[in-house]
Short mmCIF file of C-alpha atoms in Angstrom, two decimals:
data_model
loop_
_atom_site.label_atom_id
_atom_site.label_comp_id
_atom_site.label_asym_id
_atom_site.label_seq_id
_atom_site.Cartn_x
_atom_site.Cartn_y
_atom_site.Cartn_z
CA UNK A 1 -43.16 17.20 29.81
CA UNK A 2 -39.73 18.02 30.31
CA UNK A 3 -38.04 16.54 33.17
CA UNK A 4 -34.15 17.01 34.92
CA UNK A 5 -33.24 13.25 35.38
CA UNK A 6 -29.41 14.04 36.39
CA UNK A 7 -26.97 16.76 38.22
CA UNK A 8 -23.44 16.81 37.22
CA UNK A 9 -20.86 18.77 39.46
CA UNK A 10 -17.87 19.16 37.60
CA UNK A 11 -14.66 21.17 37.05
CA UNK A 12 -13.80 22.66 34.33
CA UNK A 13 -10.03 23.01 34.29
CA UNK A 14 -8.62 23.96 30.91
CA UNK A 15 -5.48 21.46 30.85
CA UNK A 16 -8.05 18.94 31.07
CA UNK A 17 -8.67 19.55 27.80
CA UNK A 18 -5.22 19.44 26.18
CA UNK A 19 -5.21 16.14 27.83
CA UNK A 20 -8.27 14.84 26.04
CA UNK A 21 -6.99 16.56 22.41
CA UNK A 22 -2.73 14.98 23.06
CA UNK A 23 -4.71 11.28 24.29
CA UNK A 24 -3.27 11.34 27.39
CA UNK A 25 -5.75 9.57 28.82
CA UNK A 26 -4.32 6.81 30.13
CA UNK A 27 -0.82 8.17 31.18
CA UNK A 28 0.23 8.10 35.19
CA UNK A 29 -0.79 12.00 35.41
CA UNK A 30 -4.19 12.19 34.14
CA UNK A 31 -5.47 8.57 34.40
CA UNK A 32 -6.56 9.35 37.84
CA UNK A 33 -8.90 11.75 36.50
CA UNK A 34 -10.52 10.67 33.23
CA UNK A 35 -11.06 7.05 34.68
CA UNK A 36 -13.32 8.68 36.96
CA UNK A 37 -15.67 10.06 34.15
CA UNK A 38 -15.93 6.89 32.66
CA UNK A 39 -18.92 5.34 34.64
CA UNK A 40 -20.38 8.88 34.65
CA UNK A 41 -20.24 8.86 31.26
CA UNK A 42 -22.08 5.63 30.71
CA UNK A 43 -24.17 6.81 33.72
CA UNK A 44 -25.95 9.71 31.49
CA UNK A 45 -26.34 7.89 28.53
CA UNK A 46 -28.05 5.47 30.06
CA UNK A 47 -30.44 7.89 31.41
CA UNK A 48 -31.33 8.62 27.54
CA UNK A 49 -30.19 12.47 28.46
CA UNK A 50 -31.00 14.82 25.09
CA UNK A 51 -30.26 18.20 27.07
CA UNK A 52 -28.36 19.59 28.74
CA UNK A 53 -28.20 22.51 30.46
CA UNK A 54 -24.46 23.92 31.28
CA UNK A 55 -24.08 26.62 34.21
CA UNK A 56 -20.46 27.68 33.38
CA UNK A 57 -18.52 31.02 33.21
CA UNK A 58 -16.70 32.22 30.13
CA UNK A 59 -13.12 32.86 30.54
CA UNK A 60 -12.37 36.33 28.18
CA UNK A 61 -13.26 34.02 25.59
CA UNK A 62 -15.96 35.97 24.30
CA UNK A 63 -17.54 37.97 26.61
CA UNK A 64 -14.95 41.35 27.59
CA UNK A 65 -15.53 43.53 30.83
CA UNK A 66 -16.50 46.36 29.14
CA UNK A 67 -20.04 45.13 29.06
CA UNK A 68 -20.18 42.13 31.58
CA UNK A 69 -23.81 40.24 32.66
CA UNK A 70 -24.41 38.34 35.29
CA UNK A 71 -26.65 36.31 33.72
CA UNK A 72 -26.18 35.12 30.00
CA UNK A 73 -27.94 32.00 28.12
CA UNK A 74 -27.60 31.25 24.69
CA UNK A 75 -30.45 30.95 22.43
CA UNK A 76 -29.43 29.13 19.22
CA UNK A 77 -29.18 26.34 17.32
CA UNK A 78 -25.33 26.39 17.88
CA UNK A 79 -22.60 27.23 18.97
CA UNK A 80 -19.27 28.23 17.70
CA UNK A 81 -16.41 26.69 19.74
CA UNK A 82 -14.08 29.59 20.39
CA UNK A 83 -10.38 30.38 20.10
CA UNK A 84 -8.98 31.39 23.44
CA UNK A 85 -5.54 32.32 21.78
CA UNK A 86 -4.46 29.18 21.46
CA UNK A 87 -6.70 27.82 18.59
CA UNK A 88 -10.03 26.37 18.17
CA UNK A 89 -9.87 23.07 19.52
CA UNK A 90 -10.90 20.03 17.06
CA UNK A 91 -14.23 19.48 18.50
CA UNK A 92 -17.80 19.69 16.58
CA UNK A 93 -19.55 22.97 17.49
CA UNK A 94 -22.13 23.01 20.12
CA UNK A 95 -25.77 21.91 19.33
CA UNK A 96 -28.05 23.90 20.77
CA UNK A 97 -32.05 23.87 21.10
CA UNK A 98 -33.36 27.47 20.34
CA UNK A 99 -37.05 26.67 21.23
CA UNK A 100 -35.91 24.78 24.15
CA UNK A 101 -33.74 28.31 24.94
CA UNK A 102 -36.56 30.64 24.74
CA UNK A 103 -39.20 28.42 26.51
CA UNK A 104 -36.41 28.71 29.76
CA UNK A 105 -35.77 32.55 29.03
CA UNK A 106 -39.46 33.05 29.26
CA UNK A 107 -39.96 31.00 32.21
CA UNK A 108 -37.15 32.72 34.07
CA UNK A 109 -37.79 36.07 32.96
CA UNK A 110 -41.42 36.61 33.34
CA UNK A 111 -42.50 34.01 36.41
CA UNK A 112 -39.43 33.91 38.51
CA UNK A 113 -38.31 37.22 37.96
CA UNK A 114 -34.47 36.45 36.38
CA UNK A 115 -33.16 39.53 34.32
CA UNK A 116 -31.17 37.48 31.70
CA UNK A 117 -29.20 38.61 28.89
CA UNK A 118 -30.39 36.34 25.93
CA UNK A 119 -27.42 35.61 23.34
CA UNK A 120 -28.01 34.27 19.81
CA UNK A 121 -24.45 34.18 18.96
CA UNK A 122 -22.06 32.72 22.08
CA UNK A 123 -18.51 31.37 21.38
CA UNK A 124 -18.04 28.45 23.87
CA UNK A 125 -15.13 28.84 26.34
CA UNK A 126 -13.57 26.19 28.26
CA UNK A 127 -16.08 26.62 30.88
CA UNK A 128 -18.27 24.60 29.16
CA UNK A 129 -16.06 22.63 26.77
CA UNK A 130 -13.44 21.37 29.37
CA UNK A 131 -15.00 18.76 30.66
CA UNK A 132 -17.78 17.98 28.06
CA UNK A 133 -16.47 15.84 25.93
CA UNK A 134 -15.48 13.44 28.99
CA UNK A 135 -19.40 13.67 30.04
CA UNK A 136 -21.05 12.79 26.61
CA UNK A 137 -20.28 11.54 23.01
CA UNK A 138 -19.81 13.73 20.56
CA UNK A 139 -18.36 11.86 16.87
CA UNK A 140 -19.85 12.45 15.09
CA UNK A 141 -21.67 15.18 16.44
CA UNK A 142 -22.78 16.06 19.87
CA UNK A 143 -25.14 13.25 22.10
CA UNK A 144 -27.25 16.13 23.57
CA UNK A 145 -28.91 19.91 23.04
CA UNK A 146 -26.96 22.20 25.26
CA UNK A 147 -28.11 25.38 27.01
CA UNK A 148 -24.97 27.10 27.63
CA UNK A 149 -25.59 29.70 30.64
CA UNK A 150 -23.05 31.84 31.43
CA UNK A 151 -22.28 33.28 35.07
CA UNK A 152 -20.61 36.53 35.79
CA UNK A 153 -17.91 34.64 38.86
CA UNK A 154 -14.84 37.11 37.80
CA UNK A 155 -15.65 40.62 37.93
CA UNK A 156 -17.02 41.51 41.38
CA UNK A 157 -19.91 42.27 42.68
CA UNK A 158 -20.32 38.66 41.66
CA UNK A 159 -24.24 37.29 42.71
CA UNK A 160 -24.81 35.28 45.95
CA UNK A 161 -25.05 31.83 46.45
CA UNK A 162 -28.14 31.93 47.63
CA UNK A 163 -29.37 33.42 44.03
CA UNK A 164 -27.67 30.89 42.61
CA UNK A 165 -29.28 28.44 43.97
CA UNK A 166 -32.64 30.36 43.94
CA UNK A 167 -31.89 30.16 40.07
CA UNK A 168 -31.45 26.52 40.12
CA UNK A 169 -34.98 25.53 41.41
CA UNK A 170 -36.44 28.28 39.08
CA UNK A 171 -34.69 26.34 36.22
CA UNK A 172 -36.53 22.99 37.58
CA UNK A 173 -39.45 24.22 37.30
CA UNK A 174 -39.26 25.77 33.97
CA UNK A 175 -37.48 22.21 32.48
CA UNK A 176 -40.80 21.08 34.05
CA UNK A 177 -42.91 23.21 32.49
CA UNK A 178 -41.57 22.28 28.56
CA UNK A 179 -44.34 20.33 26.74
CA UNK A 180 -42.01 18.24 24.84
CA UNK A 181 -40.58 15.01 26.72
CA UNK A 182 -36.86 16.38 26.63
CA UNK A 183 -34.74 14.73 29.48
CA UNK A 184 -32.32 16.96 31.06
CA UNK A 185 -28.99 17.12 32.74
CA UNK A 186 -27.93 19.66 34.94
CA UNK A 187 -24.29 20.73 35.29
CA UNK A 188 -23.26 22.95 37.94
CA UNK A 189 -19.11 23.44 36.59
CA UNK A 190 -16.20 25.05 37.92
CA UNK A 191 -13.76 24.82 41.28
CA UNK A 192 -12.37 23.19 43.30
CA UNK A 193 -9.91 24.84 44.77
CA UNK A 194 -7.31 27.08 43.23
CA UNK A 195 -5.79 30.61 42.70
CA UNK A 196 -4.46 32.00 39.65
CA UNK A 197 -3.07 35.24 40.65
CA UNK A 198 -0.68 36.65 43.10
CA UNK A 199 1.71 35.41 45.86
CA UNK A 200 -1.57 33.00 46.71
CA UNK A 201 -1.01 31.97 43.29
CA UNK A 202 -1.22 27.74 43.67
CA UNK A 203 -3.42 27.37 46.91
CA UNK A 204 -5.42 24.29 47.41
CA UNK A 205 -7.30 23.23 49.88
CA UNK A 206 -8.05 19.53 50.14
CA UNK A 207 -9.81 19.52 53.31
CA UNK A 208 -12.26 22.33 52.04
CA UNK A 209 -13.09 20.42 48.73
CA UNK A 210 -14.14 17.42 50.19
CA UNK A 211 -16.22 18.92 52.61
CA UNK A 212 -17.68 20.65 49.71
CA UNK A 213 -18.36 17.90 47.92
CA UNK A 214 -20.25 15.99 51.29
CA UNK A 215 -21.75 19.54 51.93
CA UNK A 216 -23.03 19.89 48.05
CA UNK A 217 -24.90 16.26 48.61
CA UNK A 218 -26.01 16.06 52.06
CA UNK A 219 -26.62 19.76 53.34
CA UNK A 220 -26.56 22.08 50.35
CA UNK A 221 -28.58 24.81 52.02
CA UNK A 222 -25.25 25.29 54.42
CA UNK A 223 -23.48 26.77 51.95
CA UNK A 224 -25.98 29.15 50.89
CA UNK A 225 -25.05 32.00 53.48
CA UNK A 226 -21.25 31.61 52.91
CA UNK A 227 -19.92 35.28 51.69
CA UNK A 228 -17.71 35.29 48.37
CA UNK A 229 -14.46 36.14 51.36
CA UNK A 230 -15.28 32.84 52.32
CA UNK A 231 -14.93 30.88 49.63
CA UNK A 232 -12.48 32.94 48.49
CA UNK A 233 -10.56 32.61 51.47
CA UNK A 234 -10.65 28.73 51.85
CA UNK A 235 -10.70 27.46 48.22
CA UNK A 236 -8.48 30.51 46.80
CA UNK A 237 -9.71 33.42 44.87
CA UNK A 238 -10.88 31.68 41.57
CA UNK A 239 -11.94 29.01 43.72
CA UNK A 240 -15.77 31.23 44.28
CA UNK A 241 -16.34 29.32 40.92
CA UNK A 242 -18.00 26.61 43.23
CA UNK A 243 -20.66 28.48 43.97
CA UNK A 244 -22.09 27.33 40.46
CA UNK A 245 -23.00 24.05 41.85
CA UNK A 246 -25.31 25.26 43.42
CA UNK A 247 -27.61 25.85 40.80
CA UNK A 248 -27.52 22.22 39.37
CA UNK A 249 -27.78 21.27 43.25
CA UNK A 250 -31.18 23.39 44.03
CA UNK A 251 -32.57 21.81 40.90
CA UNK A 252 -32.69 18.92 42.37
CA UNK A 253 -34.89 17.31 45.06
CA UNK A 254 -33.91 17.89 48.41
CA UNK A 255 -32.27 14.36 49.24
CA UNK A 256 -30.46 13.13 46.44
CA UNK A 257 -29.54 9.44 45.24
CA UNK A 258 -25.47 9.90 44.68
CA UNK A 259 -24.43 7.80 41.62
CA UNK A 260 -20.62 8.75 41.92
CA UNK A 261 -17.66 11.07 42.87
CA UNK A 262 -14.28 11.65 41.86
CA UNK A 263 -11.76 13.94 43.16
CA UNK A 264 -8.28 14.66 41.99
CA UNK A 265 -5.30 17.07 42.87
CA UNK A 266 -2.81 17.04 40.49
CA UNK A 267 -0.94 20.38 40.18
CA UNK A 268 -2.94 24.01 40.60
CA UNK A 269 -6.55 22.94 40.95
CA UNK A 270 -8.92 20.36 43.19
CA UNK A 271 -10.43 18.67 40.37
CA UNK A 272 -13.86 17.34 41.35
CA UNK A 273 -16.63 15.29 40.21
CA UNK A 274 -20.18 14.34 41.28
CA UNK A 275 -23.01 12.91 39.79
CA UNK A 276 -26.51 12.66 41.07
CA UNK A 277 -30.18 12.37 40.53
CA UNK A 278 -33.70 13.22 42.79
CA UNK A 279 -34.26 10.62 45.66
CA UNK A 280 -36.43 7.99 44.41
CA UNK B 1 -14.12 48.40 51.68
CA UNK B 2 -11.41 50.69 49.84
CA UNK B 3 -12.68 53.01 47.37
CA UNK B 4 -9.76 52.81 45.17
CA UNK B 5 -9.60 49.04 44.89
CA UNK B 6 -13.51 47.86 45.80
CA UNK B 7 -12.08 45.30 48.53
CA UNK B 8 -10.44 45.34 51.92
CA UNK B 9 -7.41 43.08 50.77
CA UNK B 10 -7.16 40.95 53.78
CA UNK B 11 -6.66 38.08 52.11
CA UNK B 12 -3.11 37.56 52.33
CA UNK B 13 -1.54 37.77 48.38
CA UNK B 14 -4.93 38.54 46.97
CA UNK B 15 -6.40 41.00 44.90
CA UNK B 16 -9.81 40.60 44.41
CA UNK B 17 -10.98 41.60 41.00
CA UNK B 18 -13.44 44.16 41.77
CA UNK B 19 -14.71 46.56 38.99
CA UNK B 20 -12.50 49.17 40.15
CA UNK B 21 -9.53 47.14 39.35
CA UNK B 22 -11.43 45.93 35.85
CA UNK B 23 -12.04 49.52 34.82
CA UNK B 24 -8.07 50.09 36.23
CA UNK B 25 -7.20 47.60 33.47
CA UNK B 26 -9.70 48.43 30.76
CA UNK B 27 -7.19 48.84 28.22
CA UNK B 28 -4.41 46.70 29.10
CA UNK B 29 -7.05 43.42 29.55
CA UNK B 30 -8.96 44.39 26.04
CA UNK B 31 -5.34 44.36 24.60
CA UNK B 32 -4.52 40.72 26.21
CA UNK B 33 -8.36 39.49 25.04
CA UNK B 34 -7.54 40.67 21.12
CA UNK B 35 -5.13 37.98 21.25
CA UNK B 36 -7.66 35.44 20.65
CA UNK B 37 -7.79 36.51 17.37
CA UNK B 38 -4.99 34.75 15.04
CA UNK B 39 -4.64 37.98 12.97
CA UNK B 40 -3.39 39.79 15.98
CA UNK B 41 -1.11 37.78 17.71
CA UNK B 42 1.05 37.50 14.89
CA UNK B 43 0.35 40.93 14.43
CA UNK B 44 1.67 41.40 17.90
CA UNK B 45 4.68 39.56 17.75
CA UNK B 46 5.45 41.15 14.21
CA UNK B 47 5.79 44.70 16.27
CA UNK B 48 4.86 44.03 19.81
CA UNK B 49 5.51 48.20 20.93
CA UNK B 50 3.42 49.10 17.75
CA UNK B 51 0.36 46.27 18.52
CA UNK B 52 0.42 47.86 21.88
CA UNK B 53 0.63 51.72 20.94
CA UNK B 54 -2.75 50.85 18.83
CA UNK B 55 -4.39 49.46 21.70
CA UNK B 56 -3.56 52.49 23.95
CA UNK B 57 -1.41 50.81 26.63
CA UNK B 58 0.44 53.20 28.61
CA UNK B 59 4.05 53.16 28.89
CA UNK B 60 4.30 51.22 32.32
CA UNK B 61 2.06 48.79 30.81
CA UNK B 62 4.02 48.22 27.92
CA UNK B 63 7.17 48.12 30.07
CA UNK B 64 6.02 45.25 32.39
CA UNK B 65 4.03 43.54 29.06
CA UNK B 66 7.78 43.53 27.56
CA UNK B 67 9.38 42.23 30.87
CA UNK B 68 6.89 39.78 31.38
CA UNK B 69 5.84 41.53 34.60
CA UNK B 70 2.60 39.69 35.53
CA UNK B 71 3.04 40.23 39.30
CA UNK B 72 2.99 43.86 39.05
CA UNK B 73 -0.15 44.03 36.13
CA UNK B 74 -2.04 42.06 38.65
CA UNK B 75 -1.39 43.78 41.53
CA UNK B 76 -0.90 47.50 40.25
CA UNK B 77 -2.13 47.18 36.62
CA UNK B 78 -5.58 46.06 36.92
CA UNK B 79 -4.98 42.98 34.96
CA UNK B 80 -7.26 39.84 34.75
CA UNK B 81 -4.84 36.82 35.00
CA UNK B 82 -7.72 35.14 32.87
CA UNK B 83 -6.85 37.78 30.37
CA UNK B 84 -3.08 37.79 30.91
CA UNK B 85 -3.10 34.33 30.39
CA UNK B 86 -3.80 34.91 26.56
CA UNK B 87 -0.30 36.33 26.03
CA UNK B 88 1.24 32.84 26.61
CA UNK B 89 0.07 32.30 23.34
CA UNK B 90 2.63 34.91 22.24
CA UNK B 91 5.35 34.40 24.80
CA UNK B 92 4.84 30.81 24.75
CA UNK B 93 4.41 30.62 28.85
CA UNK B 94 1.65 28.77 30.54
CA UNK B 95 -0.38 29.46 33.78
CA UNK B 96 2.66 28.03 35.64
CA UNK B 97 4.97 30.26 34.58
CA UNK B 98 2.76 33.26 35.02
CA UNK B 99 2.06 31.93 38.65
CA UNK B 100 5.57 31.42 39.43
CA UNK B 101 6.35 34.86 38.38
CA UNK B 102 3.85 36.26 40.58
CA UNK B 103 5.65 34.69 43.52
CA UNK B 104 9.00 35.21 43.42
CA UNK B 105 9.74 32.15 41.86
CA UNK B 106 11.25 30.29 39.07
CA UNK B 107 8.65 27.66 37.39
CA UNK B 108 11.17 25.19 38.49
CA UNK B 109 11.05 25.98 42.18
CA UNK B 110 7.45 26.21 41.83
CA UNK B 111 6.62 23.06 40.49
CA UNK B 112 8.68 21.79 43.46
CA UNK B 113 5.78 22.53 45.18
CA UNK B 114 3.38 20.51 43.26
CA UNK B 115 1.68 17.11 43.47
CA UNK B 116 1.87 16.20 39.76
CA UNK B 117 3.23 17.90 36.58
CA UNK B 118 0.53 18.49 33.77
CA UNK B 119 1.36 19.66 30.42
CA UNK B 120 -0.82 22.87 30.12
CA UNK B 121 -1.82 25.55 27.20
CA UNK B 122 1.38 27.86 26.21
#
C-alpha cells in the first residue's frame, strides 16, 4: 500500500539553479542556502522515499496561455528537461512512474471529483527542477519516480487555496489507495516572497514569510480563506505561488512532526524551506 | 473589477495578470516563449524586426521590444514578465535588469537596494 512518509515545502527560485550547475555551493552568497538542504537531503533518503510527487507551476516553459489548465499531471515514464531560452541544463531527464500516474489520475478524477488535464509528454520547468537536485540524488540517474503536477498560479482566475488544499488530502488518499508499497514525498514548491513585475518589482516581506512558514506547520487551515489580493498584497504578486504548499500540507496529518526549516533572503525572493512528516 | 484589465489595480505598482491582460499580450508573449527554441533566437538576433514581423507584433510592440521597454509591455502591453524574461537570452539581461527597468532605475541603483548579489540567468 502506498503511503506519503514526508512533506517538503520548498522554493523554487531559478538562480538557485545556476548556483548548483557554476558549484557555487559553498561561496558567502549561496552557502546560506544549500547548507540548509543538506540534512533534508539525508532526511528523505533515509526515509527510503521512491516517489515523489512535485506540485509546481511551469514557467512558459512548455505550457503557453493560449490553452492554459489549472490542473496538469504528467503521465509518463519521463520527462524531458526543458530549455527555457537559456539551454537545457546538464541534468538526467526526469523519471517518471506512468502506472503510478494513472492510478492518481483515476483516483482524482473519478472519486474526488478533480478535472485534470493528463500529459504524456511534459518538458520540466524550473518549477520542479530548481530545487530538486538539492532534495535527492540524481548521478547517475534520478533517486525517485516523480509525478510532476502542474498548477495554473500565473494567469488569473487562479484556484483557491482552499482547493488546493482540498486537492492535497484527495492526493493522500489516492497515494493510499496504490497497491504497491511505493513511499512518497510530497512537495508543495514555490514563494516566498517576491515580485517580478512593475514599480513593486523587488518586494519582500520577511515578516510575512515566517509567519507563513509557523502558519504552514501549526495552523494550516488559517490560510485557507486568504483571497489571492492577500497574498498578493503581502508576499508580492508572484508571491500567490505559496499557496502550493498547501497541497503537500493537507496531505498530511493534521499535527505534524517538523524535521527542519530554512529560510534565506538573498536578493529578489524569500527563499524557504520546510520539511515534515504525520505526527507519530 | 475593471472590465478592460480583469482587476481593480489597487495594489500599488501591480498589474495583476488577469486573462484580459494575457489575451492583451497573446502575440507579443507567444513571440517571447518561441525563444526557448535555439533555432529562433538566433534567428531573432539574425533580423530581430523580421523575427518579429513573422510573429505578428505590432509596431508599438516592436518599438518597446527594440528599446528594451519592459515597464511599458507589462503595464500597457499585456506582457508576462515570465515570458519577457526569455528575451534576456537574446539581450543578454537578467531578471534584475528587467526589474530595474520597470522602476525607474539603473540595475546599479537597484541592487543598492538588495541584501546579497546572486549571479542569475542572462
Amino acid at each position: 500500500m502506498g503511503k506519503i512518509v514526508a512533506g517538503v515545502g520548498t522554493s523554487h527560485v531559478p538562480s538557485i539553479g545556476v548556483a548548483y550547475d557554476t558549484n557555487q555551493q559553498l561561496t558567502p552568497e549561496w552557502k546560506p542556502l544549500f547548507d540548509g538542504y543538506i540534512p533534508a537531503k539525508e532526511w528523505l533518503k533515509e526515509k527510503g522515499v521512491t516517489h515523489a510527487i512535485v506540485i509546481y507551476n511551469d514557467h512558459g516553459t512548455d505550457f503557453f496561455f493560449d490553452k492554459y489548465p489549472t490542473f496538469a499531471m504528467g503521465a509518463a515514464d519521463e520527462y524531458p528537461i526543458g530549455d527555457e531560452s537559456f539551454g537545457v541544463r546538464d541534468l538526467p531527464s526526469v523519471k517518471g512512474d506512468t502506472d503510478f500516474s494513472f492510478h492518481l489520475a483515476n483516483e482524482l478524477v473519478l472519486k474526488h471529483e478533480f478535472d485534470l488535464t493528463i500529459c504524456q509528454e511534459m518538458l520540466m520547468d524550473h518549477g520542479l527542477l530548481a530545487p530538486y537536485p538539492l532534495l535527492f540524488d540524481h548521478e547517475p540517474d534520478w533517486s525517485v519516480k516523480t509525478v510532476p503536477f502542474n498548477v495554473n498560479v500565473l494567469q488569473h482566475p487562479l484556484p483557491t487555496p482552499r482547493r488546493l488544499w482540498k486537492l492535497g488530502q484527495a492526493m493522500r488518499q489516492s497515494v493510499e489507495s496504490y497497491p504497491e508499497d511505493v513511499r512518497v514525498a510530497i512537495l508543495g514548491t514555490g514563494g516566498l516572497s517576491h515580485q517580478l513585475h512593475g514599480t513593486r518589482f523587488g518586494h519582500m516581506n520577511e515578516a510575512w514569510d515566517k509567519e507563513f512558514l509557523d502558519r504552514i506547520e501549526d495552523d494550516p487551515e488559517s490560510l485557507l480563506d486568504i483571497p489571492h489580493d492577500v497574498w498578493m498584497e503581502r508576499g508580492g504578486a508572484e508571491a500567490v505561488e505559496m499557496m502550493m504548499w498547501l497541497t503537500m500540507r493537507g496531505a498530511l496529518t493534521p499535527e505534524v512532526t517538523k524535521i527542519h526549516r530554512n529560510y534565506y533572503l538573498p536578493m529578489l525572493t524569500g527563499m524557504g524551506l520546510t520539511v515534515l512528516e504525520d505526527a507519530a | 473589477m475593471s472590465k478592460e484589465t480583469g482587476h481593480s489595480d489597487h495594489i500599488p505598482g501591480t498589474h495583476v495578470f488577469t486573462g484580459q491582460r494575457s489575451k492583451r499580450g497573446l502575440k507579443l508573449n507567444r513571440f517571447a516563449f518561441s525563444l526557448n527554441q535555439a533555432s529562433n533566437r538566433e534567428a531573432y538576433l539574425q533580423d530581430a524586426e523580421a523575427y518579429m514581423d513573422n510573429c505578428g507584433l505590432s509596431s508599438w510592440e516592436k518599438e518597446k521590444v527594440l528599446a528594451r521597454d519592459y515597464k511599458s509591455l507589462v503595464e500597457e502591453g499585456g506582457g508576462s514578465i515570465y515570458m519577457l524574461l526569455k528575451l534576456g537570452s537574446v539581450t543578454g539581461e537578467g531578471l534584475a535588469s528587467l526589474g530595474a527597468q520597470q522602476r525607474g532605475e539603473t540595475k546599479e541603483e537597484f541592487m543598492q537596494t538588495r541584501n546579497v548579489a546572486l549571479k542569475e540567468n542572462e
